[in-house]
PDB file of C-alpha atoms in Angstrom:
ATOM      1  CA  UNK Q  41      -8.978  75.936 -37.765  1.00  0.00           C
ATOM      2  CA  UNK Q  42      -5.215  75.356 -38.069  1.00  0.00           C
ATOM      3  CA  UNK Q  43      -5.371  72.025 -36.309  1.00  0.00           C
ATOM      4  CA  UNK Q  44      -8.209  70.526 -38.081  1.00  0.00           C
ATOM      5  CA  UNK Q  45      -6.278  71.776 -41.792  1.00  0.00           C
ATOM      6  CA  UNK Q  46      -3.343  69.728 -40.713  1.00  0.00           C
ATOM      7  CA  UNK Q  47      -5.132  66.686 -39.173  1.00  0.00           C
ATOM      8  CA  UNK Q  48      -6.711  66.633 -42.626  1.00  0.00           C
ATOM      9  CA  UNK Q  49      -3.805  66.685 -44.437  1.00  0.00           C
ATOM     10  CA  UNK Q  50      -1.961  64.279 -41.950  1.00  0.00           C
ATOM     11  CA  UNK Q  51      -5.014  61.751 -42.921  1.00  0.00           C
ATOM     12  CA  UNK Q  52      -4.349  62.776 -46.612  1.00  0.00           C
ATOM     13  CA  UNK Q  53      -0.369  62.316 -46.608  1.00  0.00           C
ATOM     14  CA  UNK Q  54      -1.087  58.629 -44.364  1.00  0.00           C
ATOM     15  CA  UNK Q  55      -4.035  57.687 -47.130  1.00  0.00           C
ATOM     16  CA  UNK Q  56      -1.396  58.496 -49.957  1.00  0.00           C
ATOM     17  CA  UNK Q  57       1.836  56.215 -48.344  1.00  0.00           C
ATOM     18  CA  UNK Q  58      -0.932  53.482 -47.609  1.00  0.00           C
ATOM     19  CA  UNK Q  59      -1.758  53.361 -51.446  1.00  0.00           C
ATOM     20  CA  UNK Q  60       2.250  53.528 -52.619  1.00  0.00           C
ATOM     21  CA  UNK Q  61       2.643  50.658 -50.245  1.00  0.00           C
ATOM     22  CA  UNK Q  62      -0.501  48.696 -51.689  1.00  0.00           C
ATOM     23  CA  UNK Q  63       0.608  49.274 -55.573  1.00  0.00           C
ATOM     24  CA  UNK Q  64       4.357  48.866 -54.754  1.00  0.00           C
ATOM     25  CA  UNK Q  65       2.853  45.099 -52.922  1.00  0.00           C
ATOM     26  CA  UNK Q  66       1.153  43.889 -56.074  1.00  0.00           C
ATOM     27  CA  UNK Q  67       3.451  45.511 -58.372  1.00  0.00           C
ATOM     28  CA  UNK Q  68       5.794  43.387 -56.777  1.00  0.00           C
ATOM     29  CA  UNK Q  69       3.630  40.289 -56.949  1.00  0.00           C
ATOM     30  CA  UNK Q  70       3.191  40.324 -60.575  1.00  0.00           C
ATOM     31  CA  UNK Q  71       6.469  41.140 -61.421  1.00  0.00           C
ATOM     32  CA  UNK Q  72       7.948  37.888 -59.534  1.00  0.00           C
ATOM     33  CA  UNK Q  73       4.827  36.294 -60.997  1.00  0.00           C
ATOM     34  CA  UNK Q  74       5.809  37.000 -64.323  1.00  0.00           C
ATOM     35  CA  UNK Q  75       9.441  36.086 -64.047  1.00  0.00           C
ATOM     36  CA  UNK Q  76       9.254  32.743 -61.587  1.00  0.00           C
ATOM     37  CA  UNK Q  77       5.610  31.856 -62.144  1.00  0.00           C
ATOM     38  CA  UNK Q  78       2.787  32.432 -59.432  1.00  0.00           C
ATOM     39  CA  UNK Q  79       2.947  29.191 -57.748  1.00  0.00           C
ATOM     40  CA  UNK Q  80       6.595  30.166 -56.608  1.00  0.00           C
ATOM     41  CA  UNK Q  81       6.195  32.699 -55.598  1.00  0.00           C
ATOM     42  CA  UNK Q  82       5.908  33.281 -51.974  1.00  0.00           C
ATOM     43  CA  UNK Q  83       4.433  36.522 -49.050  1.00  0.00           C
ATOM     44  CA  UNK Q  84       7.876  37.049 -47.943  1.00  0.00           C
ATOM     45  CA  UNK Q  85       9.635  37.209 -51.288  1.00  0.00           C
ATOM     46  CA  UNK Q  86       6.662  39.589 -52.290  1.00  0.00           C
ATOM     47  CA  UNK Q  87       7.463  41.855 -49.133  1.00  0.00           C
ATOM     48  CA  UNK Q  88      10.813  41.710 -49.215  1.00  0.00           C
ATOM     49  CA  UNK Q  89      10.519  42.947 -52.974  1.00  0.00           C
ATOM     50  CA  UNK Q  90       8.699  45.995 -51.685  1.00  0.00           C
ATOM     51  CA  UNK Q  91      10.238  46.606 -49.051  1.00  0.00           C
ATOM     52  CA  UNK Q  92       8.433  45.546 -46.453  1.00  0.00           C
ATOM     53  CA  UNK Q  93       7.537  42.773 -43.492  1.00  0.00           C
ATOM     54  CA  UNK Q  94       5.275  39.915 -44.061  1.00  0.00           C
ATOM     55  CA  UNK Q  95       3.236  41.233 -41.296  1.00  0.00           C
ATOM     56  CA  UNK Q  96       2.769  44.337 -43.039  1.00  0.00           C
ATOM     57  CA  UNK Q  97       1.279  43.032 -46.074  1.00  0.00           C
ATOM     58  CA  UNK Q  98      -1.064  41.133 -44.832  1.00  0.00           C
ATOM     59  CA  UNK Q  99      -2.424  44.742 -43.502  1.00  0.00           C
ATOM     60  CA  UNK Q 100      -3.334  45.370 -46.970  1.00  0.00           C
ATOM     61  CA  UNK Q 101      -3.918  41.863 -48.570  1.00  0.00           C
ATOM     62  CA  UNK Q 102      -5.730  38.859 -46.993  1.00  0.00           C
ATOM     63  CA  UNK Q 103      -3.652  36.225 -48.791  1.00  0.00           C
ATOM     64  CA  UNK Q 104      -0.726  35.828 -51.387  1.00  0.00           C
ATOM     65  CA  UNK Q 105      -3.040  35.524 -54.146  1.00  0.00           C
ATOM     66  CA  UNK Q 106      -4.865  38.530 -53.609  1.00  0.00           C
ATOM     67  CA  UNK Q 107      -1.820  40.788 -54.578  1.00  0.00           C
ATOM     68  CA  UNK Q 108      -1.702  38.931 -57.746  1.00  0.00           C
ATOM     69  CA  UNK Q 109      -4.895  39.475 -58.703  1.00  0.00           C
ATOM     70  CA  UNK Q 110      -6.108  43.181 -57.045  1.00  0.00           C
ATOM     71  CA  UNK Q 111      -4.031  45.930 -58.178  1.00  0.00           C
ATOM     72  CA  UNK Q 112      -6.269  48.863 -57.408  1.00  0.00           C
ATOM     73  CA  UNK Q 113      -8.523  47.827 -54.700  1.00  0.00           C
ATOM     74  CA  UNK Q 114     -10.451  51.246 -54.941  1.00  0.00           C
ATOM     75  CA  UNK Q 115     -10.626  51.545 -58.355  1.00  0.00           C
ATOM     76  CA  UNK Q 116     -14.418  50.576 -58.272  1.00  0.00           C
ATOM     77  CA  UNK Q 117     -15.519  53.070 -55.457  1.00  0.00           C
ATOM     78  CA  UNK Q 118     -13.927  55.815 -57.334  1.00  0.00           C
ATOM     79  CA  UNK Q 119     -15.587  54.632 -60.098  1.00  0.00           C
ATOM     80  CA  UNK Q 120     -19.303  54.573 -58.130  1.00  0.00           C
ATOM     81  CA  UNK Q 121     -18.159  57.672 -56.574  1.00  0.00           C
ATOM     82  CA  UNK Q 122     -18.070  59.592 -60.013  1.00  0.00           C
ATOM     83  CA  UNK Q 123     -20.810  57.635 -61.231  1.00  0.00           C
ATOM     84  CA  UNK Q 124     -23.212  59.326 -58.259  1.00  0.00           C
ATOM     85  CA  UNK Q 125     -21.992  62.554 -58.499  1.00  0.00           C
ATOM     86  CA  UNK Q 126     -21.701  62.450 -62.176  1.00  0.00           C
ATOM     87  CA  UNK Q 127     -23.951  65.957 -63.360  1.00  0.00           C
ATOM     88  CA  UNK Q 128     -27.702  64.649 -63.682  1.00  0.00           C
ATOM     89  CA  UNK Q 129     -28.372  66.033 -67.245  1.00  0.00           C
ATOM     90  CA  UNK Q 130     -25.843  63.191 -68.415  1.00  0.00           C
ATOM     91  CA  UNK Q 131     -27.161  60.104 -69.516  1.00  0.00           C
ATOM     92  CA  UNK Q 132     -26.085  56.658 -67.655  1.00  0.00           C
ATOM     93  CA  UNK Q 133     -24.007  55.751 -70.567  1.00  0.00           C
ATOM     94  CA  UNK Q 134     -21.992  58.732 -70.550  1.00  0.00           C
ATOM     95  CA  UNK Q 135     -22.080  59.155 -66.620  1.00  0.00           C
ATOM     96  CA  UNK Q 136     -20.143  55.409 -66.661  1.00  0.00           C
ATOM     97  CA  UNK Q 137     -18.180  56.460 -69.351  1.00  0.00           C
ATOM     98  CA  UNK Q 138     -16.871  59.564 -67.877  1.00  0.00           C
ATOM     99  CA  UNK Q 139     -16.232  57.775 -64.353  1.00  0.00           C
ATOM    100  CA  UNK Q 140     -14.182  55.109 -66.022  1.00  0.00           C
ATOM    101  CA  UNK Q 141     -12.439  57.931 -67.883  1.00  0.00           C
ATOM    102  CA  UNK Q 142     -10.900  59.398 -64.833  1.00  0.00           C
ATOM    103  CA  UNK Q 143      -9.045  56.504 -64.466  1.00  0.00           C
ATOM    104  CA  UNK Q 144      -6.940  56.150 -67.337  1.00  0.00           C
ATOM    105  CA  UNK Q 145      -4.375  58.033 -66.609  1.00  0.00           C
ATOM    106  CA  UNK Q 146      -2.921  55.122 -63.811  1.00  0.00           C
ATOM    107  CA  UNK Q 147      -4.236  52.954 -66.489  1.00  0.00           C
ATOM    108  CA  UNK Q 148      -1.962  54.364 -68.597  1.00  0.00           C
ATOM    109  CA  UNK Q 149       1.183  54.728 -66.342  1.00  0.00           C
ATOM    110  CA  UNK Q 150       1.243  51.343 -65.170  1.00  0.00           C
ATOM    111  CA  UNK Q 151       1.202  49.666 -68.493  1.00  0.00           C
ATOM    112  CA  UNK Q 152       3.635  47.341 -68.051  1.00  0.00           C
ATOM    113  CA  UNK Q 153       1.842  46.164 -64.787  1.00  0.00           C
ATOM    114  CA  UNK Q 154      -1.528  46.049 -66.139  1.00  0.00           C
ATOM    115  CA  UNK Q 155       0.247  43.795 -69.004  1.00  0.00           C
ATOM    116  CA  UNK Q 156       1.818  41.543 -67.196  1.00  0.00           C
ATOM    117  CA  UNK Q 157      -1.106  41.321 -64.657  1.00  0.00           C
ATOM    118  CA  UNK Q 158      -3.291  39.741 -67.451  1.00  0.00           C
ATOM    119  CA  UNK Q 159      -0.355  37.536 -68.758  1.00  0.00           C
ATOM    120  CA  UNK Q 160      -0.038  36.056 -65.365  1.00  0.00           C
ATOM    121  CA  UNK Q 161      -3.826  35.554 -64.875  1.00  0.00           C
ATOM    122  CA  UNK Q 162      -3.934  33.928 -68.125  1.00  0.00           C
ATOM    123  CA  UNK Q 163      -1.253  31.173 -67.121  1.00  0.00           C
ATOM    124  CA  UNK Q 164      -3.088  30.172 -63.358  1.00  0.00           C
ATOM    125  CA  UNK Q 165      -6.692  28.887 -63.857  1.00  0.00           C
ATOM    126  CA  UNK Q 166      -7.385  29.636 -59.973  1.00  0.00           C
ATOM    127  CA  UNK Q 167      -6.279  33.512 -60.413  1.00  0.00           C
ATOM    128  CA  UNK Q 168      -7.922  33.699 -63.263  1.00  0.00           C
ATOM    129  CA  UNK Q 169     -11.542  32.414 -61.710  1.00  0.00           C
ATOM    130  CA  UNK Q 170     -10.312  34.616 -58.534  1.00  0.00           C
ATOM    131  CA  UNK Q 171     -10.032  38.165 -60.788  1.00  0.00           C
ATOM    132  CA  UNK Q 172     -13.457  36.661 -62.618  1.00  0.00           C
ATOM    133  CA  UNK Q 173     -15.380  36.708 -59.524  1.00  0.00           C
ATOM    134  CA  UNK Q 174     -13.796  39.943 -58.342  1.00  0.00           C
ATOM    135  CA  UNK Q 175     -14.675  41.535 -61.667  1.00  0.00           C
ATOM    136  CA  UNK Q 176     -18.365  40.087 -61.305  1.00  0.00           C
ATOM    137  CA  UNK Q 177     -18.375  41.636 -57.474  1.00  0.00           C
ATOM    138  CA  UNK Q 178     -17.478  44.691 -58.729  1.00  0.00           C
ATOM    139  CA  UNK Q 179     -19.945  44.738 -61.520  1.00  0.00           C
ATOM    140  CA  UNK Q 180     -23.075  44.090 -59.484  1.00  0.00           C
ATOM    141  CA  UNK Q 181     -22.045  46.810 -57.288  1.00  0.00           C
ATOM    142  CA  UNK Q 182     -22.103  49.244 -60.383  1.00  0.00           C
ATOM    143  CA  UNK Q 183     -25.048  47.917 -61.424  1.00  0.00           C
ATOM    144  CA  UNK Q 184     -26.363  49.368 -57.767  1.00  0.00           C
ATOM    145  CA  UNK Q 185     -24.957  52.503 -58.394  1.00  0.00           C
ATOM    146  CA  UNK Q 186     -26.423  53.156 -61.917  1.00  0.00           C
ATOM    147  CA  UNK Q 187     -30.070  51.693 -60.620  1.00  0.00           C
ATOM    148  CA  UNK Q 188     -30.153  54.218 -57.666  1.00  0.00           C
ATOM    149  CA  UNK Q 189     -28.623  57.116 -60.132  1.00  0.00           C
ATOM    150  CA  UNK Q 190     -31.816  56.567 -62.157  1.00  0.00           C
ATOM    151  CA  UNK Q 191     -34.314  55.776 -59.206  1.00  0.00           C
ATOM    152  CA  UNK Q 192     -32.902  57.353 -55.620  1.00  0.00           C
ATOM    153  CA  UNK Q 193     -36.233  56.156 -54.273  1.00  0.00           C
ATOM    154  CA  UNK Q 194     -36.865  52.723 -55.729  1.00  0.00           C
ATOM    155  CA  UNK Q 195     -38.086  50.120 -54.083  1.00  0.00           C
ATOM    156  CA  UNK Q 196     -35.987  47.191 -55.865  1.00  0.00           C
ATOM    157  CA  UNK Q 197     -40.103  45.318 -57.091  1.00  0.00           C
ATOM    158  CA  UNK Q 198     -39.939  43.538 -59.993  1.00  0.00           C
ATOM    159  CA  UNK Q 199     -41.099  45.721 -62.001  1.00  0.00           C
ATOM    160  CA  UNK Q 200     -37.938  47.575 -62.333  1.00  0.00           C
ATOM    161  CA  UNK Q 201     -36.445  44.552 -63.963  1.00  0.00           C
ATOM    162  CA  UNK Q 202     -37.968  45.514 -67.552  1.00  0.00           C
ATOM    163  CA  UNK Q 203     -38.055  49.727 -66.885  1.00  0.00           C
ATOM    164  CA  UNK Q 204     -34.232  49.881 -66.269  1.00  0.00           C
ATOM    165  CA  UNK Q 205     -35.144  51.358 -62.277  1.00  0.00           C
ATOM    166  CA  UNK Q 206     -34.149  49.810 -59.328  1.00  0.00           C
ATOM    167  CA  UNK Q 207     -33.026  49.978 -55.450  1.00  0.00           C
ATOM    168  CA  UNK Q 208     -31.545  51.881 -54.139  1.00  0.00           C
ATOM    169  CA  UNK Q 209     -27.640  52.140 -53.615  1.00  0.00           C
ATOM    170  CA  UNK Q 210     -26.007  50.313 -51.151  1.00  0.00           C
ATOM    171  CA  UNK Q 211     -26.384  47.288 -48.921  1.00  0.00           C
ATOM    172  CA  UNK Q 212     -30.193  47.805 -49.454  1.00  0.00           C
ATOM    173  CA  UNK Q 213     -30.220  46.348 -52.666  1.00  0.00           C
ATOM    174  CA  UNK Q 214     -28.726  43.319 -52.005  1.00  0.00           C
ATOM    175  CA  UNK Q 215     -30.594  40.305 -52.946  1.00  0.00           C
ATOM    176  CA  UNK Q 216     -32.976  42.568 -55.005  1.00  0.00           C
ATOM    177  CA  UNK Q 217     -33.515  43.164 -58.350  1.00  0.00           C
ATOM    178  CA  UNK Q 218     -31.544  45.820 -59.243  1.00  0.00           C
ATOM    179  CA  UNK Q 219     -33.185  45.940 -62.955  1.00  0.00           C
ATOM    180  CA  UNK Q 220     -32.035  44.919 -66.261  1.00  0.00           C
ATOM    181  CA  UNK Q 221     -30.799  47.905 -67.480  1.00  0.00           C
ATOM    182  CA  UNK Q 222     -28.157  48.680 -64.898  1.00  0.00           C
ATOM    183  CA  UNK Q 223     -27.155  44.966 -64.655  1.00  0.00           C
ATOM    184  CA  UNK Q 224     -26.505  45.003 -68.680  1.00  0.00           C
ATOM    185  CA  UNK Q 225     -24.772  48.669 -68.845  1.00  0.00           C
ATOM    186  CA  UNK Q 226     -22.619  47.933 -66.068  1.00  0.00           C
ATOM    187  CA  UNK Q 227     -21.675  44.742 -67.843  1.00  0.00           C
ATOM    188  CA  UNK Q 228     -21.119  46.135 -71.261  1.00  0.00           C
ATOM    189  CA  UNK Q 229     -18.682  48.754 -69.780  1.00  0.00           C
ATOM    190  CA  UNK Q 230     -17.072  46.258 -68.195  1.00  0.00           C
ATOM    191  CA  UNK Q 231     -16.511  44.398 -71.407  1.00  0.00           C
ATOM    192  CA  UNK Q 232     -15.674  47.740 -73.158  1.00  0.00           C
ATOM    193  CA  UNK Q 233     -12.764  48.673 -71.170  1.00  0.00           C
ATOM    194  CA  UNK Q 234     -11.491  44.724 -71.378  1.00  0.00           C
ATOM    195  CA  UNK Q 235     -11.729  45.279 -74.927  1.00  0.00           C
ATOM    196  CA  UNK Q 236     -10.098  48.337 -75.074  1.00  0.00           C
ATOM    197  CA  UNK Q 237      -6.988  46.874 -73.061  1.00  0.00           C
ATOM    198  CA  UNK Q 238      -6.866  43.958 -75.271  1.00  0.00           C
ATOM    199  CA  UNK Q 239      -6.875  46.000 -78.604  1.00  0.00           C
ATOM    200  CA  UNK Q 240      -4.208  48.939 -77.147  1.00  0.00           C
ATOM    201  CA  UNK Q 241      -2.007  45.466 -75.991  1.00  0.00           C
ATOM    202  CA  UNK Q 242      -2.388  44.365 -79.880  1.00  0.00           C
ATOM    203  CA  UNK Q 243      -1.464  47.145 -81.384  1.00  0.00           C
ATOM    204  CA  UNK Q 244       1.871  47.832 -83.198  1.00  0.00           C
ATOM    205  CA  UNK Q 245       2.810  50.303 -83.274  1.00  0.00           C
ATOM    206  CA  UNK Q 246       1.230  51.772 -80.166  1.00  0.00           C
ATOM    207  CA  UNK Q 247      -2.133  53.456 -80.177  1.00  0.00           C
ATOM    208  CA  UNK Q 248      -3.172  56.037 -77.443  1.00  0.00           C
ATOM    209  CA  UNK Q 249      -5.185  54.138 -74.485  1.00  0.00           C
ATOM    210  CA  UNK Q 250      -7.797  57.199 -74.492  1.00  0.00           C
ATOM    211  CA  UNK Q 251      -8.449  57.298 -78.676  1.00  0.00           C
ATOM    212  CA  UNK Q 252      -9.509  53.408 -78.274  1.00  0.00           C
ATOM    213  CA  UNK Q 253     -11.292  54.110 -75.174  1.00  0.00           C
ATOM    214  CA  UNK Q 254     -13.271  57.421 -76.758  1.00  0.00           C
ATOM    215  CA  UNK Q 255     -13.685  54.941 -79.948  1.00  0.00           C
ATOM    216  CA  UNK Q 256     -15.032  52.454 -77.908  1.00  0.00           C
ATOM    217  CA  UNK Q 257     -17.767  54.251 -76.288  1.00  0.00           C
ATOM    218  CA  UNK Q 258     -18.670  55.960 -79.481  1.00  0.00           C
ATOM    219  CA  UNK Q 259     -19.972  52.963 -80.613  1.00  0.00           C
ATOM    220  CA  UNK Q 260     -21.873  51.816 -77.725  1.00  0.00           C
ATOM    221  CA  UNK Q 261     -23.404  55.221 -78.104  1.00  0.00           C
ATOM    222  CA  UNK Q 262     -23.979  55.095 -81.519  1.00  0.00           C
ATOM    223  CA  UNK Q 263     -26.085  51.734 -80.595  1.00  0.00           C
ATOM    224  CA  UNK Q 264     -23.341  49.453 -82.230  1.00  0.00           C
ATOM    225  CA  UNK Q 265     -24.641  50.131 -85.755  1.00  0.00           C
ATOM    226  CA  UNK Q 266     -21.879  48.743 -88.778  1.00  0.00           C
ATOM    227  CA  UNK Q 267     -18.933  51.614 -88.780  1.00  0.00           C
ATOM    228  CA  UNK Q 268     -18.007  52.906 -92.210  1.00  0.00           C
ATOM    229  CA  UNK Q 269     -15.594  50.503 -93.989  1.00  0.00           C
ATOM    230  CA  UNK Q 270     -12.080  50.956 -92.895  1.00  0.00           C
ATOM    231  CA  UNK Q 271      -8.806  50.639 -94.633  1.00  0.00           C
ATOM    232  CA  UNK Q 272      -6.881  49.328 -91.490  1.00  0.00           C
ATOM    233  CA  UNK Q 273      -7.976  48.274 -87.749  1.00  0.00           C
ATOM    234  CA  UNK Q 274      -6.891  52.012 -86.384  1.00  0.00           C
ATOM    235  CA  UNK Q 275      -9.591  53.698 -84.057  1.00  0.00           C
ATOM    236  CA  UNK Q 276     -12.689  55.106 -85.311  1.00  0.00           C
ATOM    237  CA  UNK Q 277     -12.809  53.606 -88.523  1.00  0.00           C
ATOM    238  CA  UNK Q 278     -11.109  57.319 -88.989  1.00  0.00           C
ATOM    239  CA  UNK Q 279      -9.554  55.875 -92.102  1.00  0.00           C
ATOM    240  CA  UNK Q 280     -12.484  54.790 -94.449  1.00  0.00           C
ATOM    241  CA  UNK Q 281     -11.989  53.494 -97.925  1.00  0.00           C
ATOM    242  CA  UNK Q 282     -13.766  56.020-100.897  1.00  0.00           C
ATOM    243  CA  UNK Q 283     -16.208  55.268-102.571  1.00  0.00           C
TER     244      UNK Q 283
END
């Protein structure tokens, strides 16, 4: 019993370093990004930043560009993760919301990253179309996810398109119609937490990342019906002007 407790926490400890050398990789991506612009920016000057050889990031990254654009490369599957074993009396909304809640903390500690991430995106076209078809990627594979959480057993017919059911999870479903509910919920969180980056960027001075996320998904519960009138942009409309 021993052995297998510390082979599993030998695969633990060797799962943990492989992440801290992933993030410390495209931390140090965007950061020379940022300060010399993407195009100069070269593998070796990345691994050398981090630390390590060439040949060891392209272990974790397929090509240069990648480690601009793919901070968290298992963000999404702990997303889907939570999103399956999310309890079954929630509803899809709040399943997805409380899986992408369980990520802000990183969110949250890597700001400055996440900022200068988008900043860099925003000034090379190519990385920006390369994060866009990530994102999408990622999307249709929540989408899956949220189809199977509300039909295990579906078949992925047509007729799930307009009932919000679909196939099943995984590989099965591809090419199928995964239904139009989970295609537009996985899409609209998507665009929430965009939002709620943009509008915790804008804001001066700071707002906390989880009252604009909670704010955020209060709406989309609330069926995006007009919030009370406010007397300044702050979360929740928490501020309303009397009467």
């Amino acid at each position: 019993m021993q052995s297998v407790t510390t082979k599993g926490a030998g695969a633990g400890l060797r799962e943990r370093k492989k992440q801290a050398t992933r993030a410390a990789l495209s931390e140090a991506a965007v950061r020379l990004a940022a300060e010399h612009g993407a195009e100069n920016v070269t593998v070796e000057a990345i691994s050398n930043a981090a630390g390590v050889s060439p040949r060891t990031f392209f272990n974790y990254f397929d090509s240069r560009d990648d480690a601009f654009v793919m901070l968290d490369t298992q963000i999404g599957e702990r997303i889907r993760r939570a999103v399956r074993d999310a309890p079954a009396e929630l509803s899809p909304l709040d399943a997805v919301r409380e899986a992408m809640a369980g990520e802000l903390a990183d969110v949250e500690r890597r700001h400055e990253v996440w900022s200068l991430r988008a900043k860099v995106l925003q000034k090379s076209p190519h990385l920006l179309a390369r994060g866009l078809g990530l994102h999408m990627a990622e999307e249709l594979d929540l989408a899956r996810t949220i189809a199977h959480r509300l039909d295990p057993g579906g078949s992925g017919s047509g007729s799930a398109a307009g009932s919000g059911t679909g196939p099943s999870d995984g590989d099965a479903c591809e090419g199928a119609d995964i239904g139009l509910y989970p295609r537009l919920l996985a899409a609209v969180a998507g665009t929430a937490v965009r939002v709620c980056v943009e509008h915790w960027y804008a804001q001066s001075p700071p707002v906390a990342f989880p009252d604009i996320f909670r704010d955020v998904f209060t709406h989309l519960s609330a069926g995006l019906s007009q919030p009370p009138a406010q007397t300044d942009d702050g979360p929740s409309g928490r501020r309303s002007t009397e009467s």
